[in-house]
Tab-separated table of C-alpha atoms in Angstrom:
chain	number	residue	atom	x	y	z
M	1	MET	CA	-88.144	-23.126	78.595
M	2	SER	CA	-84.692	-22.328	79.921
M	3	PRO	CA	-83.276	-25.115	82.075
M	4	LEU	CA	-81.866	-24.439	85.496
M	5	LEU	CA	-78.173	-23.707	85.460
M	6	PRO	CA	-75.995	-26.277	87.340
M	7	ALA	CA	-75.236	-23.813	90.151
M	8	ALA	CA	-78.922	-22.929	90.456
M	9	ARG	CA	-79.857	-26.637	90.630
M	10	ALA	CA	-77.586	-27.095	93.634
M	11	GLU	CA	-79.147	-24.071	95.336
M	12	ALA	CA	-82.638	-25.250	94.428
M	13	ALA	CA	-82.591	-28.278	96.732
M	14	PRO	CA	-85.746	-28.332	98.853
M	15	ASP	CA	-85.413	-26.796	102.270
M	16	PRO	CA	-87.046	-29.164	104.756
M	17	GLY	CA	-87.709	-26.224	107.073
M	18	GLY	CA	-89.881	-24.166	104.704
M	19	LEU	CA	-90.710	-22.920	101.262
M	20	ARG	CA	-88.588	-20.557	99.216
M	21	THR	CA	-89.897	-17.391	97.580
M	22	PHE	CA	-89.608	-16.827	93.833
M	23	GLN	CA	-90.463	-13.678	91.884
M	24	VAL	CA	-92.472	-14.102	88.683
M	25	VAL	CA	-92.821	-11.537	85.907
M	26	ALA	CA	-95.671	-12.414	83.545
M	27	ALA	CA	-97.510	-10.794	80.648
M	28	GLN	CA	-100.381	-11.199	78.262
M	29	ASP	CA	-100.705	-9.027	75.195
M	30	MET	CA	-103.952	-7.239	74.475
M	31	PRO	CA	-104.646	-5.488	71.203
M	32	PHE	CA	-105.510	-1.801	71.290
M	33	TYR	CA	-107.364	-0.042	68.524
M	34	GLY	CA	-108.017	3.548	67.614
M	35	ALA	CA	-109.130	5.672	64.702
M	36	PHE	CA	-107.963	9.005	63.364
M	37	THR	CA	-107.955	10.940	60.113
M	38	VAL	CA	-105.188	12.383	57.981
M	39	GLU	CA	-105.363	14.841	55.118
M	40	ALA	CA	-103.174	14.149	52.112
M	41	ALA	CA	-102.993	14.675	48.363
M	42	ASP	CA	-102.859	10.967	47.493
M	43	PRO	CA	-102.995	7.501	49.113
M	44	GLU	CA	-99.212	7.168	49.393
M	45	SER	CA	-98.966	10.485	51.250
M	46	ALA	CA	-101.879	9.480	53.484
M	47	LEU	CA	-100.124	6.222	54.363
M	48	ALA	CA	-96.888	8.084	55.119
M	49	LYS	CA	-98.729	10.517	57.406
M	50	ALA	CA	-100.586	7.677	59.141
M	51	LYS	CA	-97.303	5.822	59.761
M	52	ALA	CA	-95.616	8.940	61.103
M	53	THR	CA	-98.565	9.703	63.378
M	54	LEU	CA	-98.610	6.204	64.889
M	55	LEU	CA	-94.835	5.987	65.266
M	56	ALA	CA	-94.822	9.354	67.031
M	57	ASP	CA	-97.706	8.494	69.399
M	58	ALA	CA	-99.021	4.929	69.574
M	59	GLY	CA	-100.765	5.994	72.803
M	60	MET	CA	-103.663	7.188	70.661
M	61	LEU	CA	-104.692	3.536	70.406
M	62	SER	CA	-106.880	3.549	73.483
M	63	GLU	CA	-109.728	1.138	72.748
M	64	ARG	CA	-108.841	-2.189	74.392
M	65	GLU	CA	-110.057	-5.424	72.847
M	66	PRO	CA	-109.999	-7.955	75.721
M	67	GLU	CA	-111.331	-10.778	73.535
M	68	GLY	CA	-108.177	-10.559	71.440
M	69	VAL	CA	-105.665	-11.229	74.218
M	70	HIS	CA	-102.815	-13.563	73.317
M	71	SER	CA	-99.318	-14.661	74.219
M	72	LEU	CA	-99.847	-15.424	77.906
M	73	ARG	CA	-96.342	-16.060	79.184
M	74	ILE	CA	-93.982	-16.037	82.091
M	75	ILE	CA	-91.291	-13.561	81.201
M	76	ALA	CA	-88.957	-14.513	84.036
M	77	LEU	CA	-88.854	-16.525	87.238
M	78	GLN	CA	-86.079	-15.665	89.648
M	79	GLU	CA	-85.102	-15.917	93.294
M	80	HIS	CA	-83.582	-13.201	95.491
M	81	ASP	CA	-83.151	-10.755	92.587
M	82	ASN	CA	-80.621	-13.142	91.011
M	83	ASP	CA	-80.459	-13.956	87.325
M	84	PRO	CA	-83.672	-15.531	86.034
M	85	LEU	CA	-83.944	-19.295	86.392
M	86	TYR	CA	-86.523	-19.497	83.580
M	87	THR	CA	-87.316	-17.020	80.793
M	88	ASP	CA	-89.869	-16.770	77.973
M	89	VAL	CA	-92.112	-19.644	79.079
M	90	SER	CA	-95.128	-19.667	76.765
M	91	LEU	CA	-98.528	-20.584	78.222
M	92	ASP	CA	-100.258	-19.954	74.888
M	93	PRO	CA	-99.188	-22.615	72.368
M	94	ASP	CA	-101.045	-20.891	69.519
M	95	ALA	CA	-99.179	-17.590	69.787
M	96	PRO	CA	-95.468	-16.887	69.426
M	97	LEU	CA	-93.639	-15.006	72.124
M	98	TRP	CA	-93.214	-11.457	70.921
M	99	PRO	CA	-90.735	-10.165	70.824
M	100	GLY	CA	-89.414	-13.673	71.359
M	101	ARG	CA	-85.731	-14.458	71.374
M	102	GLU	CA	-85.721	-15.967	67.865
M	103	VAL	CA	-87.719	-13.071	66.425
M	104	ARG	CA	-85.438	-10.482	68.066
M	105	GLU	CA	-82.330	-12.230	66.740
M	106	ALA	CA	-83.805	-12.527	63.238
M	107	LEU	CA	-84.869	-8.871	63.196
M	108	LEU	CA	-81.481	-7.734	64.487
M	109	SER	CA	-79.676	-9.899	61.946
M	110	SER	CA	-81.833	-8.733	59.032
M	111	THR	CA	-81.431	-5.108	60.109
M	112	ALA	CA	-77.636	-5.409	60.093
M	113	ALA	CA	-77.763	-7.270	56.758
M	114	LEU	CA	-79.986	-4.618	55.150
M	115	ALA	CA	-77.685	-1.859	56.394
M	116	HIS	CA	-74.699	-3.761	54.998
M	117	LEU	CA	-76.443	-4.165	51.629
M	118	LEU	CA	-77.294	-0.449	51.468
M	119	ALA	CA	-73.734	0.493	52.392
M	120	SER	CA	-72.347	-1.753	49.659
M	121	LEU	CA	-74.725	-0.353	47.023
M	122	GLY	CA	-73.707	3.243	47.641
M	123	GLU	CA	-76.033	6.155	46.880
M	124	THR	CA	-78.001	5.267	50.002
M	125	GLU	CA	-80.409	8.170	49.571
M	126	ALA	CA	-81.636	6.494	46.366
M	127	HIS	CA	-83.255	3.781	48.527
M	128	PRO	CA	-85.806	5.595	50.722
M	129	ALA	CA	-88.020	2.527	51.280
M	130	GLU	CA	-85.071	0.581	52.670
M	131	LEU	CA	-84.076	3.495	54.909
M	132	ASP	CA	-87.671	3.603	56.191
M	133	GLN	CA	-87.485	-0.151	56.852
M	134	LEU	CA	-84.310	0.282	58.903
M	135	VAL	CA	-86.001	2.998	60.964
M	136	ALA	CA	-89.050	0.764	61.519
M	137	ASN	CA	-86.828	-2.154	62.561
M	138	LEU	CA	-84.935	0.016	65.047
M	139	ARG	CA	-88.197	1.241	66.552
M	140	VAL	CA	-89.193	-2.356	67.229
M	141	LEU	CA	-85.725	-3.278	68.483
M	142	HIS	CA	-85.748	-0.418	71.005
M	143	LEU	CA	-87.924	-2.629	73.218
M	144	GLU	CA	-84.899	-4.842	73.813
M	145	PHE	CA	-81.782	-2.876	72.936
M	146	ASP	CA	-80.672	0.434	74.415
M	147	GLY	CA	-79.800	3.026	71.809
M	148	ALA	CA	-82.027	1.697	69.023
M	149	ALA	CA	-84.624	4.486	69.307
M	150	GLY	CA	-81.928	7.180	69.369
M	151	LEU	CA	-80.251	5.618	66.373
M	152	ALA	CA	-83.562	5.597	64.481
M	153	ALA	CA	-84.103	9.262	65.301
M	154	SER	CA	-80.591	10.258	64.202
M	155	LEU	CA	-81.252	9.587	60.494
M	156	GLY	CA	-82.025	13.260	59.860
M	157	SER	CA	-78.875	14.509	61.579
M	158	LEU	CA	-76.378	12.381	59.604
M	159	SER	CA	-75.808	11.733	55.941
M	160	PRO	CA	-77.682	8.587	54.852
M	161	GLU	CA	-74.362	6.827	54.175
M	162	ALA	CA	-72.972	7.630	57.632
M	163	TRP	CA	-76.260	6.676	59.288
M	164	VAL	CA	-76.425	3.310	57.495
M	165	GLU	CA	-72.840	2.638	58.565
M	166	HIS	CA	-73.812	3.374	62.198
M	167	VAL	CA	-76.831	1.057	61.949
M	168	MET	CA	-74.687	-1.713	60.491
M	169	GLN	CA	-72.022	-1.385	63.210
M	170	TRP	CA	-74.686	-1.155	65.935
M	171	GLY	CA	-76.410	-4.300	64.656
M	172	TRP	CA	-73.178	-6.255	64.420
M	173	SER	CA	-72.087	-5.200	67.897
M	174	HIS	CA	-75.337	-6.512	69.379
M	175	MET	CA	-75.233	-9.733	67.357
M	176	ALA	CA	-71.754	-10.393	68.705
M	177	GLY	CA	-73.073	-10.109	72.261
M	178	GLY	CA	-72.372	-6.421	72.689
M	179	ALA	CA	-73.885	-4.273	75.438
M	180	ARG	CA	-77.638	-4.201	75.676
């Protein structure tokens, strides 16, 4: 739970004349399921097609499973459209906040590190599984960071070496507190 900032504490003194109004943004995750078929020559190709289908349109998962809800949380509590006073307050001790701050930072850090490793190895195209992992990471990171989805999609328009360099620089710029 994020503590109140010193300036916010001073403003938060009770008003004897009435109650203040706070805005709350909350969420609870619910799993969605769906089924589809793919035609392929072998299991590896089938898995690749299934991944591509889901990454292109996760909206096909339309069967809600209300019994599987998890991660009840307050995303933010704020007053007068100011900066949030509290963020990421978990109300479900058995489930991590996703994408929680620590998970986002770890994924961003590992994405930049993987891109750095690929750049240092050279012959980036010889590592298709790692390139796929970078794309998958960026697709998750797009929930929090502007530009991640576009960067993931740009793999086909750049050489693998140039693309990995862009991913590495993008990751480092966000780790250093760059624009979100």
